[in-house]
Short mmCIF file of C-alpha atoms in Angstrom, two decimals:
data_model
loop_
_atom_site.label_atom_id
_atom_site.label_comp_id
_atom_site.label_asym_id
_atom_site.label_seq_id
_atom_site.Cartn_x
_atom_site.Cartn_y
_atom_site.Cartn_z
CA ASN A 1 -1.78 -6.32 33.14
CA ALA A 2 -4.70 -4.28 31.83
CA LEU A 3 -2.44 -3.01 29.04
CA ILE A 4 -1.52 -6.58 28.05
CA VAL A 5 -5.17 -7.66 28.03
CA THR A 6 -6.13 -4.58 25.97
CA PHE A 7 -3.32 -5.25 23.48
CA ALA A 8 -4.21 -8.95 23.19
CA LEU A 9 -7.88 -8.11 22.69
CA GLY A 10 -6.96 -5.52 20.06
CA VAL A 11 -4.88 -8.05 18.16
CA PHE A 12 -7.64 -10.66 18.36
CA VAL A 13 -10.35 -8.27 17.22
CA GLY A 14 -8.19 -6.42 14.68
CA MET A 15 -6.76 -9.39 12.84
CA GLY A 16 -9.07 -10.33 10.01
CA SER A 17 -11.11 -7.16 10.38
CA THR A 18 -11.02 -4.16 8.13
CA ALA A 19 -9.34 -0.86 8.74
CA ARG A 20 -12.70 0.82 8.26
CA ALA A 21 -13.64 -0.36 11.73
CA ASP A 22 -10.62 1.57 13.05
CA THR A 23 -11.44 4.70 11.02
CA PRO A 24 -15.17 4.92 10.20
CA SER A 25 -14.81 8.06 8.04
CA LEU A 26 -13.12 6.11 5.24
CA ILE A 27 -14.72 5.61 1.85
CA LEU A 28 -14.37 2.97 -0.84
CA ALA A 29 -11.69 4.16 -3.26
CA THR A 30 -13.56 2.60 -6.21
CA ASP A 31 -16.48 4.97 -5.54
CA VAL A 32 -14.11 7.79 -6.56
CA VAL A 33 -11.78 5.86 -8.89
CA PRO A 34 -14.02 3.44 -10.82
CA THR A 35 -11.10 2.20 -12.97
CA LEU A 36 -9.08 1.16 -9.91
CA VAL A 37 -8.05 -2.49 -9.81
CA GLU A 38 -8.12 -3.99 -6.31
CA ASP A 39 -5.76 -6.81 -5.33
CA LEU A 40 -5.39 -6.40 -1.58
CA ARG A 41 -2.48 -8.68 -0.84
CA TYR A 42 -3.06 -8.80 2.91
CA ALA A 43 -6.43 -10.47 2.25
CA THR A 44 -4.42 -13.34 0.70
CA PRO A 45 -1.28 -15.29 1.67
CA GLN A 46 0.62 -13.40 -1.10
CA ASN A 47 2.44 -11.10 1.33
CA PHE A 48 5.42 -11.23 3.65
CA LEU A 49 3.23 -12.41 6.55
CA LYS A 50 2.42 -15.47 4.39
CA ARG A 51 -1.20 -15.44 5.55
CA ALA A 52 -4.40 -13.47 5.05
CA VAL A 53 -4.88 -10.83 7.73
CA TYR A 54 -7.80 -8.90 6.17
CA SER A 55 -11.30 -10.23 5.68
CA ASP A 56 -12.30 -7.31 3.43
CA VAL A 57 -10.88 -7.13 -0.09
CA ARG A 58 -11.82 -3.51 -0.74
CA CYS A 59 -9.63 -0.42 -0.70
CA TRP A 60 -10.74 2.04 1.99
CA LEU A 61 -9.18 5.53 2.07
CA LYS A 62 -9.75 8.97 3.51
CA PRO A 63 -11.93 10.95 1.06
CA SER A 64 -9.12 13.44 0.34
CA VAL A 65 -6.69 10.61 -0.43
CA ALA A 66 -9.24 8.90 -2.69
CA ARG A 67 -9.64 12.17 -4.62
CA LYS A 68 -5.86 12.40 -5.07
CA LEU A 69 -5.85 8.81 -6.28
CA ALA A 70 -8.54 9.71 -8.82
CA ALA A 71 -6.34 12.55 -10.09
CA ALA A 72 -3.39 10.16 -10.40
CA ALA A 73 -5.53 7.61 -12.26
CA THR A 74 -6.75 10.29 -14.69
CA SER A 75 -3.20 11.52 -15.27
CA LEU A 76 -2.00 7.96 -15.90
CA GLU A 77 -4.77 7.32 -18.43
CA GLN A 78 -3.97 10.59 -20.23
CA ARG A 79 -0.28 9.73 -20.43
CA ARG A 80 -0.70 6.07 -21.35
CA SER A 81 -4.06 5.07 -22.79
CA GLY A 82 -5.46 1.94 -21.18
CA MET A 83 -3.12 2.02 -18.17
CA ARG A 84 -4.74 1.81 -14.74
CA LEU A 85 -3.71 1.81 -11.11
CA LYS A 86 -3.82 -1.41 -9.10
CA VAL A 87 -3.85 -1.20 -5.29
CA TRP A 88 -2.20 -3.77 -3.05
CA ASP A 89 -2.90 -2.10 0.29
CA CYS A 90 -4.89 0.86 1.53
CA ALA A 91 -6.21 1.41 5.07
CA ARG A 92 -4.77 -1.05 7.57
CA PRO A 93 -5.87 -1.96 11.12
CA ARG A 94 -3.33 -1.20 13.84
CA ALA A 95 -3.36 -4.87 14.90
CA VAL A 96 -2.05 -5.82 11.46
CA GLN A 97 0.67 -3.17 11.88
CA TRP A 98 1.77 -4.97 15.05
CA ALA A 99 1.85 -8.32 13.23
CA MET A 100 4.02 -6.80 10.50
CA TRP A 101 6.37 -5.19 13.03
CA ARG A 102 6.91 -8.50 14.80
CA ILE A 103 8.21 -9.99 11.53
CA MET A 104 9.99 -6.91 10.09
CA PRO A 105 10.92 -4.48 12.90
CA ASP A 106 12.75 -2.14 10.51
CA PRO A 107 11.28 1.37 10.18
CA LYS A 108 12.71 1.68 6.66
CA TYR A 109 10.04 -0.80 5.57
CA VAL A 110 7.40 -1.15 8.30
CA ALA A 111 6.17 1.69 10.49
CA ASP A 112 6.56 1.21 14.22
CA PRO A 113 3.01 0.44 15.44
CA ARG A 114 3.57 2.52 18.58
CA LYS A 115 3.74 5.56 16.28
CA GLY A 116 1.41 4.15 13.65
CA SER A 117 1.49 4.06 9.90
CA ARG A 118 -0.24 6.39 7.47
CA HIS A 119 -1.98 3.20 6.34
CA ASN A 120 -3.65 3.07 9.78
CA THR A 121 -5.50 6.31 9.00
CA GLY A 122 -6.36 5.54 5.37
CA SER A 123 -3.79 8.11 4.22
CA ALA A 124 -1.42 5.76 2.38
CA VAL A 125 -1.71 3.43 -0.57
CA ASP A 126 0.52 0.70 -1.99
CA LEU A 127 0.04 0.30 -5.71
CA THR A 128 1.38 -0.46 -9.15
CA VAL A 129 0.38 0.05 -12.78
CA VAL A 130 -1.47 -2.41 -15.00
CA ASP A 131 -1.97 -2.42 -18.76
CA ALA A 132 -5.30 -2.43 -20.60
CA GLU A 133 -5.64 -6.19 -20.02
CA GLY A 134 -5.02 -5.81 -16.28
CA ARG A 135 -1.48 -7.25 -16.36
CA GLU A 136 1.04 -5.64 -14.04
CA VAL A 137 3.75 -3.77 -15.93
CA GLU A 138 7.39 -4.50 -15.17
CA MET A 139 8.61 -2.83 -11.99
CA PRO A 140 11.95 -3.11 -10.15
CA THR A 141 10.64 -5.69 -7.66
CA GLY A 142 7.48 -7.37 -6.56
CA PHE A 143 5.38 -6.12 -3.65
CA ASP A 144 6.79 -6.43 -0.11
CA ASP A 145 10.41 -6.62 -1.26
CA PHE A 146 12.52 -5.45 1.67
CA SER A 147 15.74 -5.00 -0.24
CA ARG A 148 17.66 -2.05 -1.64
CA ARG A 149 16.26 -2.99 -5.09
CA ALA A 150 12.84 -1.63 -4.02
CA TRP A 151 14.16 1.89 -3.37
CA HIS A 152 13.13 4.64 -5.81
CA ASP A 153 16.73 5.30 -6.82
CA ALA A 154 17.87 1.67 -7.14
CA PRO A 155 19.29 0.49 -10.47
CA THR A 156 16.87 -1.62 -12.49
CA THR A 157 16.01 -2.57 -16.07
CA PRO A 158 15.12 0.23 -18.52
CA ALA A 159 11.47 -0.89 -18.71
CA ALA A 160 11.11 -1.09 -14.92
CA ALA A 161 12.79 2.32 -14.52
CA THR A 162 10.39 3.87 -17.05
CA ASN A 163 7.34 2.36 -15.33
CA ARG A 164 8.55 3.28 -11.83
CA THR A 165 9.13 6.86 -13.00
CA LEU A 166 5.68 7.02 -14.61
CA LEU A 167 4.03 5.88 -11.37
CA LEU A 168 6.12 8.32 -9.34
CA GLU A 169 5.30 11.24 -11.63
CA VAL A 170 1.52 10.71 -11.65
CA MET A 171 1.45 10.21 -7.90
CA LEU A 172 3.59 13.30 -7.20
CA ALA A 173 1.47 15.41 -9.56
CA ALA A 174 -1.64 14.31 -7.63
CA GLY A 175 -0.11 15.43 -4.33
CA PHE A 176 1.24 12.15 -2.94
CA VAL A 177 4.55 11.77 -1.13
CA PRO A 178 6.63 8.65 -1.85
CA LEU A 179 8.46 6.47 0.64
CA ARG A 180 12.03 6.28 -0.67
CA THR A 181 12.49 2.62 0.31
CA GLU A 182 9.36 1.25 -1.42
CA TRP A 183 8.58 2.26 -5.01
CA TRP A 184 4.92 1.19 -4.47
CA HIS A 185 4.14 3.20 -1.27
CA PHE A 186 2.65 6.72 -1.41
CA GLU A 187 1.15 8.92 1.29
CA GLY A 188 -1.57 11.46 0.69
#
């Protein structure tokens, strides 16, 4: 019974909070990557949960991951002038991980909260590429697409394939590891 009360309290406190409360050593990614565009989808209903589960709309990451993201952003700008990175998710409270698992209990797409996600430690980022005007470039799918089309090797349009490859290359060069089932997810 104590475990149930602790879990329920954790869900109540964690929902709507920020991941920084779970991991106080995190830093704002924009302090290291000033060109970063933030569009944290879990602070809005534009996600597969269909509701806002974050109260903070800032990207919090481990300092080492933020530095890798800065390297990726620099590489992107050097390869395609005016292009920037746009983050959809960064650090994530464990309570939000549980809410996601209840809706999508498939480890290909959502980490089992008993083991935790790299997002829970500020070591993962979900992102895309935007042009000089801040418009998202064409990618194979939108964010939170739990279909085979979101995989890195899935067939797609030539433009989406080029953009997906560009994102993959700059993230790999910066030291990130991709998740094969989500073109937007990288772990640092």
